[in-house]
XYZ file of C-alpha atoms in Angstrom:
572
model
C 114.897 -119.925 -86.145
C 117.259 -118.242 -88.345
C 114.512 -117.575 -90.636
C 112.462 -116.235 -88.307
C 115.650 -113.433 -87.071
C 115.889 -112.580 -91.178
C 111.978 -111.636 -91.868
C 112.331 -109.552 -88.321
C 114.904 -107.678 -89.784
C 113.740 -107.064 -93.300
C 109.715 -107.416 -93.566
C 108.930 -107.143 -89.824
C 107.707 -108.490 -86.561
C 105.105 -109.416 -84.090
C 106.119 -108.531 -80.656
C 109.154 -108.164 -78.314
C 108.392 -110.914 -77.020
C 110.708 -114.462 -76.761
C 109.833 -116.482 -79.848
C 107.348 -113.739 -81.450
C 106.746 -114.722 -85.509
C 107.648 -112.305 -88.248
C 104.547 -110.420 -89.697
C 104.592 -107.855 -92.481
C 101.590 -105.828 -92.071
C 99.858 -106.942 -95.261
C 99.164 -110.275 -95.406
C 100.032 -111.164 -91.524
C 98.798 -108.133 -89.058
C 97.717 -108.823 -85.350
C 97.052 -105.154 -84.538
C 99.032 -105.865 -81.556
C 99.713 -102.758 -78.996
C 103.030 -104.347 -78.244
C 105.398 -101.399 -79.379
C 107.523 -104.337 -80.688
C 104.746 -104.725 -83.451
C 106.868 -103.586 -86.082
C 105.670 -103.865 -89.933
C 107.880 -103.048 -92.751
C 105.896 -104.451 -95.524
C 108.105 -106.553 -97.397
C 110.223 -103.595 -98.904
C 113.207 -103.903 -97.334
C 113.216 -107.638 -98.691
C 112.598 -106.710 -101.932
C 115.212 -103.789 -102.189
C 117.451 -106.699 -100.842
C 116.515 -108.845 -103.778
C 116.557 -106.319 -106.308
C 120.273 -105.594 -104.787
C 121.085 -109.534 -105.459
C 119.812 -109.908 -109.081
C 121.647 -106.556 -110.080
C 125.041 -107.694 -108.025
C 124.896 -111.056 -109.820
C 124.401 -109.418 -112.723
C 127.039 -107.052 -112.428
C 130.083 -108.856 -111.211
C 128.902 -112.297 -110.703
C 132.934 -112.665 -108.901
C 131.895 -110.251 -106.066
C 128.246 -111.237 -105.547
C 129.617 -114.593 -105.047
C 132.251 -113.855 -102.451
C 129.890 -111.500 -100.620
C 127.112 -114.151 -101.045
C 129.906 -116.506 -99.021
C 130.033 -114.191 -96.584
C 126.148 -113.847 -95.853
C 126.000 -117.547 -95.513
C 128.738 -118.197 -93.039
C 127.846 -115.574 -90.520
C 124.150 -117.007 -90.928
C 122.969 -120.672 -91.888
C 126.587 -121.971 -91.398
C 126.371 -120.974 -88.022
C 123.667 -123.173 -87.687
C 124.830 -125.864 -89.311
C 128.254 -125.648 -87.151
C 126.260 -125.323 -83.704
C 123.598 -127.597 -84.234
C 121.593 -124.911 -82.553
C 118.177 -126.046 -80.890
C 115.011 -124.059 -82.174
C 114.045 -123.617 -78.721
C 116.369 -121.279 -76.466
C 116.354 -119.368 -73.079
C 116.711 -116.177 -74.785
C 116.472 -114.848 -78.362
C 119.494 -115.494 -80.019
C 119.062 -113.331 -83.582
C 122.435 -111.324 -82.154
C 124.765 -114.623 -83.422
C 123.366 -113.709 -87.017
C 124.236 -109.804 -87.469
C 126.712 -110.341 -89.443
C 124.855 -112.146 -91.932
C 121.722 -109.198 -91.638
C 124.611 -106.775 -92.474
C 125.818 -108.377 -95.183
C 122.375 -108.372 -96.695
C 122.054 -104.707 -95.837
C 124.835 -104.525 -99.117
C 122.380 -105.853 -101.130
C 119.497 -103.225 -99.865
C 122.127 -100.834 -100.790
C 122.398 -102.205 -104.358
C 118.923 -102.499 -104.886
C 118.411 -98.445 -105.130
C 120.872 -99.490 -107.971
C 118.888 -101.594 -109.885
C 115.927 -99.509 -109.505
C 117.802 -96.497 -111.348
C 119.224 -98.939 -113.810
C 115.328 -99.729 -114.443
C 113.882 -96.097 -114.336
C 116.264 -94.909 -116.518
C 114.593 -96.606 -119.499
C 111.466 -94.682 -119.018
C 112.284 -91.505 -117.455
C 114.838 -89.022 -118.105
C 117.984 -88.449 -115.535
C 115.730 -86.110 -113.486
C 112.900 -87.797 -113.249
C 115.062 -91.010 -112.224
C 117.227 -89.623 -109.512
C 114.388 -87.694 -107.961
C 112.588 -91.331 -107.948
C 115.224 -93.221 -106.890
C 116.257 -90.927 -103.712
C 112.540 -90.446 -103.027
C 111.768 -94.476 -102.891
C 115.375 -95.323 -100.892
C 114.100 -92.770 -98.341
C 110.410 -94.485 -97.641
C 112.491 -97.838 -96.205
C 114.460 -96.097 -93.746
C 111.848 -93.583 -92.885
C 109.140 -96.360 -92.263
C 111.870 -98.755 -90.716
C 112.882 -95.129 -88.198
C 109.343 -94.657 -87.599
C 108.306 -98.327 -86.626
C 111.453 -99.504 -84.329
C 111.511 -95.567 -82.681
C 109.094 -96.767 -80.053
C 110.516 -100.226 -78.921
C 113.924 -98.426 -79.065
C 113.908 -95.516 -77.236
C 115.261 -95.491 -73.682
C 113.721 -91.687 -72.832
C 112.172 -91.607 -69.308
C 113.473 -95.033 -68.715
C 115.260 -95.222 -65.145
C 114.285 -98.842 -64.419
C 117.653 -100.285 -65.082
C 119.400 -97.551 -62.227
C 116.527 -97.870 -59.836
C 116.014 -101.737 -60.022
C 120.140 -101.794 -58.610
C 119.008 -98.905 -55.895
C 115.953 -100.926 -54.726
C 118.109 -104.167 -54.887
C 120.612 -102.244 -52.694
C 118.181 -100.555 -50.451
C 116.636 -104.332 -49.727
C 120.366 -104.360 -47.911
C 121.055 -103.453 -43.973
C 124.458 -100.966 -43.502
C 127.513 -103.097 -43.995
C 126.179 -106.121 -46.039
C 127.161 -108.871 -48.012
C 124.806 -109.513 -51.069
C 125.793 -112.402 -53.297
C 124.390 -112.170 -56.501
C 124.006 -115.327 -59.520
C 124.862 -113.152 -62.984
C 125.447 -110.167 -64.842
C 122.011 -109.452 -65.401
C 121.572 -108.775 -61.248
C 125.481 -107.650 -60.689
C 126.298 -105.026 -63.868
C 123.783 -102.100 -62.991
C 125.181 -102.767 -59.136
C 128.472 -102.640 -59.999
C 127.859 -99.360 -62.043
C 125.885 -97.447 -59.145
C 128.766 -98.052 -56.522
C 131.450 -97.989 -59.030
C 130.266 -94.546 -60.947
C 127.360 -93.107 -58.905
C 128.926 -94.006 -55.610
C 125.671 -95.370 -54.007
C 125.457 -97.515 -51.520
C 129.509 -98.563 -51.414
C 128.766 -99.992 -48.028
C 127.199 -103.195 -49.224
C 130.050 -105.937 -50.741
C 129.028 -107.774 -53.451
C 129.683 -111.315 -54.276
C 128.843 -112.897 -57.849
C 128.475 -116.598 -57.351
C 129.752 -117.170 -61.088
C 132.903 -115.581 -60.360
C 133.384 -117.073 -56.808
C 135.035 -120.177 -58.330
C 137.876 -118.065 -59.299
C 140.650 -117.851 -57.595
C 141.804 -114.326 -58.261
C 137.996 -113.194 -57.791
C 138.069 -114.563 -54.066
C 141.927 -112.634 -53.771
C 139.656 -109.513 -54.378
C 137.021 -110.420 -52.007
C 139.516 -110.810 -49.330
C 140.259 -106.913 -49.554
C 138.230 -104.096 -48.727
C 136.773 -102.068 -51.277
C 135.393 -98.682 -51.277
C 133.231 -98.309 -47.714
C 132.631 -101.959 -48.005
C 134.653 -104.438 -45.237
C 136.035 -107.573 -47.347
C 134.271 -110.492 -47.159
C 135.072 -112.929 -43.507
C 137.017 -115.676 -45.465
C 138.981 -117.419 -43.588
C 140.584 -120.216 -46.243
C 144.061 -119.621 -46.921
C 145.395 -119.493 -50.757
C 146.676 -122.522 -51.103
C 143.431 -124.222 -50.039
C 141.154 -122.377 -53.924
C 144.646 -121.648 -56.076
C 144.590 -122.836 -59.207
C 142.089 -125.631 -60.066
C 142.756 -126.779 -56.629
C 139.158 -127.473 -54.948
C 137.431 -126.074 -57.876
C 135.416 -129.158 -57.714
C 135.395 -131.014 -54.340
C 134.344 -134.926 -55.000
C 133.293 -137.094 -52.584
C 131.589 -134.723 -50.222
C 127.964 -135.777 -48.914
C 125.421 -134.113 -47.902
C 125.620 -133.585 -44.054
C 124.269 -130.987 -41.370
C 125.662 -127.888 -40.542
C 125.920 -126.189 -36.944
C 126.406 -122.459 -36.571
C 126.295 -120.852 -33.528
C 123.834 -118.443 -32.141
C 123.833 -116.159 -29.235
C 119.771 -115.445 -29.435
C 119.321 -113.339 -26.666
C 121.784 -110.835 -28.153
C 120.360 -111.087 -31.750
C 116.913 -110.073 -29.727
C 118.807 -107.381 -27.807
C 120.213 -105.807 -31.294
C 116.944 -105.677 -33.232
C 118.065 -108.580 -35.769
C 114.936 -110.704 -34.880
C 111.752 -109.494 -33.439
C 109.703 -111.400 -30.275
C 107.723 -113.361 -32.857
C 110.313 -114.762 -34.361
C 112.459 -115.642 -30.770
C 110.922 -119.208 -29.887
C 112.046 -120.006 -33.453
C 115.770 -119.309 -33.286
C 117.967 -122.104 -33.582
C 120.591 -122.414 -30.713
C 122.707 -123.627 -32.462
C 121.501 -123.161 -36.175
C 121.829 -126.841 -37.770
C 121.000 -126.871 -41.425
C 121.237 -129.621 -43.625
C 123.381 -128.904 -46.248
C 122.931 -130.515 -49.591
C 125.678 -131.777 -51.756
C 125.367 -131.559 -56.100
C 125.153 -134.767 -57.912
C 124.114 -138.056 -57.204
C 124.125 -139.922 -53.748
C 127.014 -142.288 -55.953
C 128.587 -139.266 -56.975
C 127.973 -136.227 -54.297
C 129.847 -133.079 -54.928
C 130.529 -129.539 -54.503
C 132.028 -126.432 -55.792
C 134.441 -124.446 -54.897
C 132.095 -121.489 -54.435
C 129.863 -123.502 -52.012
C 133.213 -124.122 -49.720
C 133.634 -120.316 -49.995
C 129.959 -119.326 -48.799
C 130.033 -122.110 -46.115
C 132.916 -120.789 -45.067
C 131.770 -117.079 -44.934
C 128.596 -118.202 -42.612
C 130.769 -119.752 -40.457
C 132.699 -117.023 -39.662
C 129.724 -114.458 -39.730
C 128.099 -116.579 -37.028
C 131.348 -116.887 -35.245
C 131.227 -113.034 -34.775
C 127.568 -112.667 -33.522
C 125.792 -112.559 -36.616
C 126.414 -108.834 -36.538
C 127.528 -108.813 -40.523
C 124.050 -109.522 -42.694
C 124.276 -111.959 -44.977
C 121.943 -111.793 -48.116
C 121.105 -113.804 -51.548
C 119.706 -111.591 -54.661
C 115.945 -113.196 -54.815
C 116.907 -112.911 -58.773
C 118.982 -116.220 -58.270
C 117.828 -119.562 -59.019
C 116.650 -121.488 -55.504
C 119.804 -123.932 -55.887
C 122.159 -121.125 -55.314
C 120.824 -121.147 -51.580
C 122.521 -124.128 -50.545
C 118.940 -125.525 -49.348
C 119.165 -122.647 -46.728
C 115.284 -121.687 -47.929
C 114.077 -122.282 -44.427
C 116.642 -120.207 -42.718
C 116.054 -116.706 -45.308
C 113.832 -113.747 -44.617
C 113.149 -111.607 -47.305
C 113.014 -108.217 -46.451
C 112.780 -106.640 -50.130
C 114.330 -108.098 -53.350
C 116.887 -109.906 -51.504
C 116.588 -112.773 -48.891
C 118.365 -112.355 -45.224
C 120.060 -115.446 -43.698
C 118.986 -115.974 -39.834
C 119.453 -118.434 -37.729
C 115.505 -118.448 -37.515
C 113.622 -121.491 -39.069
C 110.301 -121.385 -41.035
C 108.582 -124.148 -39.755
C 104.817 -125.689 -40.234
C 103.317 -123.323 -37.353
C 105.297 -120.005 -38.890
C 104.701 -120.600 -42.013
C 103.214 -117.270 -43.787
C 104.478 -117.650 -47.140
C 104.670 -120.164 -50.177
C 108.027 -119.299 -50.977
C 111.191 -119.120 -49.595
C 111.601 -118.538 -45.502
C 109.660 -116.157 -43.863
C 108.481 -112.461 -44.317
C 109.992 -109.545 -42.453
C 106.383 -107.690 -42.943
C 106.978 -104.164 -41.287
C 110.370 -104.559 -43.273
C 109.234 -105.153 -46.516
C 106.613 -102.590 -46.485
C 108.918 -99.954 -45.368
C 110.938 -100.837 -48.178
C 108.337 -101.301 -50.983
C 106.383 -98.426 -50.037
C 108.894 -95.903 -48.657
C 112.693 -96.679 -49.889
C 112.043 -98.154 -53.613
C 111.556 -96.356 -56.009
C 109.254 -96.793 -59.610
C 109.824 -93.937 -61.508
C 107.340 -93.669 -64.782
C 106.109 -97.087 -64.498
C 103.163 -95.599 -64.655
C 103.734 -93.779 -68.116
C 102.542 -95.952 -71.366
C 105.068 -93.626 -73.603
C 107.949 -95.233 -71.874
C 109.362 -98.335 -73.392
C 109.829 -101.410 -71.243
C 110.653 -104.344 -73.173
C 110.044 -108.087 -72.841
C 113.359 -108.148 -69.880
C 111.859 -105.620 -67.972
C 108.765 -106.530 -67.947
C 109.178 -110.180 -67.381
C 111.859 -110.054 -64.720
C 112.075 -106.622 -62.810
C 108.515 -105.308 -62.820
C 107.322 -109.390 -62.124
C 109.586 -108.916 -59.592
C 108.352 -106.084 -57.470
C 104.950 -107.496 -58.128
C 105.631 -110.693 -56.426
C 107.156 -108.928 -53.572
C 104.077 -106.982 -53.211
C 101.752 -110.248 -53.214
C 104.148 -112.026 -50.615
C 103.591 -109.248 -48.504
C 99.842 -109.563 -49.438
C 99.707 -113.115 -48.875
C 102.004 -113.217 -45.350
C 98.796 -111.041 -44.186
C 96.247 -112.949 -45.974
C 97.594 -116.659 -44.312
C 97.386 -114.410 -40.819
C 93.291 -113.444 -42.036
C 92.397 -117.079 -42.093
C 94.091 -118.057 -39.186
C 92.553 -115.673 -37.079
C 88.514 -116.007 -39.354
C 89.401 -119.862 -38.357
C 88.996 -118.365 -34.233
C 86.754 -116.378 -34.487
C 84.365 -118.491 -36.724
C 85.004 -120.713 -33.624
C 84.312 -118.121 -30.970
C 81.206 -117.466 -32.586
C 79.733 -120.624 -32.371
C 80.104 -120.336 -28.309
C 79.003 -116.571 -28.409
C 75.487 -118.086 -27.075
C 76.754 -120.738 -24.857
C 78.286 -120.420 -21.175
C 81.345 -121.044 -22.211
C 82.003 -117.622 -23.823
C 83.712 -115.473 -20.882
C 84.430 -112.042 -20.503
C 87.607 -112.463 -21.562
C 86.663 -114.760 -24.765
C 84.734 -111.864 -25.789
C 87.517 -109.889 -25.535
C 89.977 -111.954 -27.109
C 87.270 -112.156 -29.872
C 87.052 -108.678 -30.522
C 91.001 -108.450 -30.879
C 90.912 -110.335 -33.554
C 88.645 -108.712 -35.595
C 90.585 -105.611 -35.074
C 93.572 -107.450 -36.470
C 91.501 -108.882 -39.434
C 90.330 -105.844 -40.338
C 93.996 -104.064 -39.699
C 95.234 -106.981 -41.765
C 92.481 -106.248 -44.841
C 93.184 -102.555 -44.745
C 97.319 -103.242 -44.902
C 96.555 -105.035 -47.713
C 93.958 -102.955 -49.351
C 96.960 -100.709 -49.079
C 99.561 -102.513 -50.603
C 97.219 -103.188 -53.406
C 95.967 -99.430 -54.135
C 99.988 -98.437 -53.901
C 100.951 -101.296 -56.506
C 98.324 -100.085 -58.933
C 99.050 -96.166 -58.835
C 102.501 -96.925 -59.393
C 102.569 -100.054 -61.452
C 99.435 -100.000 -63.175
C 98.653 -103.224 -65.017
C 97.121 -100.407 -68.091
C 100.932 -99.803 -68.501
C 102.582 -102.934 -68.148
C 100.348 -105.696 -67.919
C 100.581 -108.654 -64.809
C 101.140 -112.138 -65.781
C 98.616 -113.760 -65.445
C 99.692 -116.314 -63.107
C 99.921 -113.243 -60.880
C 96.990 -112.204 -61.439
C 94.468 -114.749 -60.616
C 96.690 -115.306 -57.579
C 96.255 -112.074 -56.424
C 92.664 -112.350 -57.023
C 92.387 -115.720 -55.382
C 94.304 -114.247 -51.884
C 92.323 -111.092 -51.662
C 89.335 -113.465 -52.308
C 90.537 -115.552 -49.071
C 91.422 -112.097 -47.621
C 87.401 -111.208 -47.504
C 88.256 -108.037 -49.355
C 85.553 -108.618 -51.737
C 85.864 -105.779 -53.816
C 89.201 -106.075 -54.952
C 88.715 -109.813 -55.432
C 86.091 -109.063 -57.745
C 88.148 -106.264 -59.658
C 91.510 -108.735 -59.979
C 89.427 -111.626 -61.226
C 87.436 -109.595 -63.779
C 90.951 -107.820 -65.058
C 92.441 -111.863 -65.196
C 89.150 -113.068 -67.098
C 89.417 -110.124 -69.554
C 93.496 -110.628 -70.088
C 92.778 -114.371 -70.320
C 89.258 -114.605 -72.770
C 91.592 -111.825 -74.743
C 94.986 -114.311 -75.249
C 92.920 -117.306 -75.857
C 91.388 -115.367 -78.834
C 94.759 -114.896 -79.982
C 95.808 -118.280 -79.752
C 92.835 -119.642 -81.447
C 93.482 -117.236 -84.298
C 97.456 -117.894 -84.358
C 96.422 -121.616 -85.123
C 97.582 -123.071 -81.206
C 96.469 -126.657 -80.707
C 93.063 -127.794 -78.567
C 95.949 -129.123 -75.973
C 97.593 -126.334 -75.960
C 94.902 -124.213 -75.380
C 93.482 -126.599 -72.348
C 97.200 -126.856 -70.868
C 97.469 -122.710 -71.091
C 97.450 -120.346 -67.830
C 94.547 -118.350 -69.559
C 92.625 -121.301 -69.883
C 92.631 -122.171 -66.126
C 92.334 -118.830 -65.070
C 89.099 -118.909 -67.073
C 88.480 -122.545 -64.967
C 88.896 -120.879 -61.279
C 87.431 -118.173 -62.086
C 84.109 -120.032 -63.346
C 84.801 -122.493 -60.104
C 84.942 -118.968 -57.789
C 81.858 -117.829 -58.751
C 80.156 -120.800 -58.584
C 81.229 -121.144 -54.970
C 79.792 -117.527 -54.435
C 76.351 -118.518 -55.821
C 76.887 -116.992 -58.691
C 75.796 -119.843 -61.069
C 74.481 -117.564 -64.063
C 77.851 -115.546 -64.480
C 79.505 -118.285 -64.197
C 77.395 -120.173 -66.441
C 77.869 -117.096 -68.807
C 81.247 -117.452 -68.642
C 81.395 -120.908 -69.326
C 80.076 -120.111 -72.713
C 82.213 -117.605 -73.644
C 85.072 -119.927 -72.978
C 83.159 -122.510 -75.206
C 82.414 -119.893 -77.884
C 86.034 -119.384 -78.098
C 87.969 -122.342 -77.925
C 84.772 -125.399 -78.579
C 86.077 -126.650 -75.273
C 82.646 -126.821 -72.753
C 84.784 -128.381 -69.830
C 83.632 -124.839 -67.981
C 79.840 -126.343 -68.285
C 80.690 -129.583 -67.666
C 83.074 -128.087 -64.238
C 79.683 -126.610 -62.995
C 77.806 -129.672 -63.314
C 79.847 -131.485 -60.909
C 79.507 -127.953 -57.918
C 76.592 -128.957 -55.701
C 74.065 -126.460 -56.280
C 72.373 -124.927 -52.679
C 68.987 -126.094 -52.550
């Protein structure tokens, strides 16, 4: 690993992204359009070395104590942590000191290369040398990080805390899990004044005893949180873990007509409205050993009191937080942007429009997606967006917009399921006036439902074009595989050809980077090559498929797309 960090910093790099391998652009060169495809070419390395030999050399004394000092703000760091190779996030910032300390030697080695020119050139001829070879490292080094470091026409950061505010109703409480989802909130209300209304709660901090003092006040044109626990019950390291306490159900009451009456839930959602709201609430640890934390007494305590007053305060959880910050209230949230809603309204089996969390406030989450957020220059390749933002907040608004997609896509099938039904009795007695009716209804709202999504889909693209930042591709052949089921055929085709070109394109990479047959066969591109063959085989479309198949065998060796046809009943 700590290899890996050093050759980034002095010969050069793949990628930005987690776990890229160094490269130098001589021997090892992908050619990759990742503008964290850095090359310097061995040179700053070599200065470095130069600067070494000619330190030692010099004043053996100082080489030696500054040679101490580049190994114990490197490898000794290593040693000391026992650090595993594998990591959540790249961890080359533990090392800058040692980097630095090898910058000396880069230093030195413009040094050594006068003390070596000066035996065949004159003074001139040497210092004009020397300062024109120590300015081609920095100047390629300037030129090759510029791209992947620049932040012009990058408003991301302040937009993805506006959208995450704007997912918020007036007077809101928004807990949040860590500083990645609380810092650029904290800065917009703090310094921009935006959206003070909304109180926010980090999770991490809600242990803390002076944290929850300061939730207990108001703050700017936000109400303090409804905490009714007195001091003495979360000072100190009193309650800040709670043994013994087992999981057991939770009742909250719930004035439905009047949640109807104020425009919290809609008609749809009124037979589904708990009265009361009984959740089960799930302890941490082990049936043996159940437990919670303080924060969990705090947030239980909050709903109780919100749903003591009418439910008029919303309540929401960040959707950037971990499902086991929820409390195992999944089937009680409604996401209505990039935050989920707590409502005393349960997903159940005969609701369900989602394969996530809760339900889907559809006319809410459009407005918000399509009016309120806002994606300015994700549409611009000269912007940078690194590995972060393209992993987390752009995935992000994608997946909102294929929840949305799906919520109508589940409601397509339903209704295709009637209607294929109706049809069937379209020649029989039984089909009434008012079947035929009822039938034509719902191919109104099939085909409303297609164009909302057609839509949704068209908006995404313009404004997050997968040209600019590319979709994952588990995202991808999902989206392909709902607007399939959708009946929207020509999107369908477009997503699955854009997943089978990403896909054939990273298994070509991984072949040549030296990945393993079971690597390959366990890899998302390799099974989005496997539906994709399985899709158009189920369309009739045995020869693409079969053309497919061979690519994918051309590649890899691998002919299990062949032998995956073989076993699809061909239509006489």
């Amino acid at each position: 690993m700590y290899v890996r960090y050093f050759m980034w910093n002095f010969v050069g790099r793949q990628s930005d992204v987690q776990e890229a391998r160094w490269e130098d652009g001589l021997i090892f060169n992908t050619d990759s359009k990742n503008k964290g495809n850095n090359h310097y070419y061995f040179l700053p390395l070599l200065l470095g070395l130069m600067g070494l030999i000619w330190h030692i050399a010099a004043d053996r004394k100082n080489a030696f104590v500054i040679g101490m000092l580049f190994f114990f703000t490197g490898v000794a760091i290593i040693m000391y942590l026992n650090q595993r190779p594998s990591q959540p996030r790249e961890r080359d910032y533990s090392y800058a000191g040692s980097f630095q300390t090898f910058a000396i030697w880069v230093g030195l080695g413009i040094i050594f290369l006068v003390d070596v020119l000066w035996k065949y050139l004159g003074q001139r001829a040497t210092v004009l040398t020397a300062v024109g070879l120590s300015l081609i490292v920095p100047t390629i080094m300037a030129v090759q990080n510029w791209d992947d470091h620049t932040r012009k026409g990058r408003y991301i950061d302040i937009e993805f805390a506006k959208n995450l505010l704007n997912s918020c109703e007036e007077n809101a409480i928004l807990f949040t899990g860590g500083d990645n989802d609380t810092f650029p909130l904290w800065y917009i209300q703090e310094v921009e004044g935006y959206r003070t209304d909304v109180r926010l709660a980090n999770l991490e901090l809600l242990i803390s005893d002076w944290y929850i003092d300061q939730m207990k006040q108001p703050k700017n044109a936000a109400q303090p949180l409804p905490i009714s626990m007195e001091k003495e019950d979360y000072a100190g390291e009193r309650d800040l873990i709670i043994q013994n306490y087992p999981s057991r159900k939770i009742s909250l009451p719930v004035d439905k007509d009047q949640l109807l009456a104020d425009g919290v839930i809609s008609e749809a959602e009124y037979p589904f409205v708990g009265d009361p709201m009984v959740w089960e609430f799930k302890a941490r640890g082990s049936k043996s050993n159940p437990y919670i934390l303080r924060k969990d007494s705090v947030i239980i305590d909050i709903l109780r009191n919100v749903a003591n007053d009418g439910w008029q305060r919303p309540v929401y959880f960040a959707n950037t937080m971990a499902p086991s910050n929820f409390l195992n209230l999944n089937d009680y949230l409604r996401m209505e942007g990039m935050a989920y809603r707590v409502l005393p309204v349960k997903r159940t089996e005969e609701t369900i429009n989602d394969i996530y969390y809760g339900r889907i406030a559809q006319d809410i989450l459009q407005k918000n997606l399509t009016e309120k957020f806002l994606y300015t220059n994700l549409d611009n390749p000269s912007v940078n967006f690194d590995e972060h933002i393209r992993s987390v907040i752009v995935s992000n608004y994608r997946n909102s917009f294929f929840r949305l997609c799906n919520s109508y896509s589940e409601e397509i099938m339903k209704n295709q399921i009637v209607v294929g039904t109706f049809q069937q009795l379209s020649d029989g007695p039984m089909m009434t006036d008012s079947l035929e009716l009822e039938l034509i209804r719902m191919q109104e709202e099939i085909t409303s439902d297609q164009n909302e999504i057609r839509k949704l889909v068209n908006f995404m693209d313009q404004f997050i074009p997968s040209e600019v930042i590319p979709m994952p591709l588990t995202l991808s052949i999902s989206f392909a595989q709902i607007l399939q089921q959708a009946g929207i055929e020509d999107l369908a085709e477009a997503a699955f050809e854009r997943a089978t070109d990403q896909a054939l394109a990273q298994l070509s990479r991984n072949v040549a980077a030296g990945v393993s047959n079971a690597q390959t066969q366990n890899s998302m591109a390799f099974r989005t090559i496997m539906i994709t063959i399985q899709s158009l085989a189920q369309q009739g479309k045995i020869e693409d498929a079969q053309s497919l198949a061979n690519r994918l065998e051309d590649i890899t060796g691998n002919n299990m797309g062949t032998q995956l046809l073989q076993q699809i009943p061909q239509e006489p």
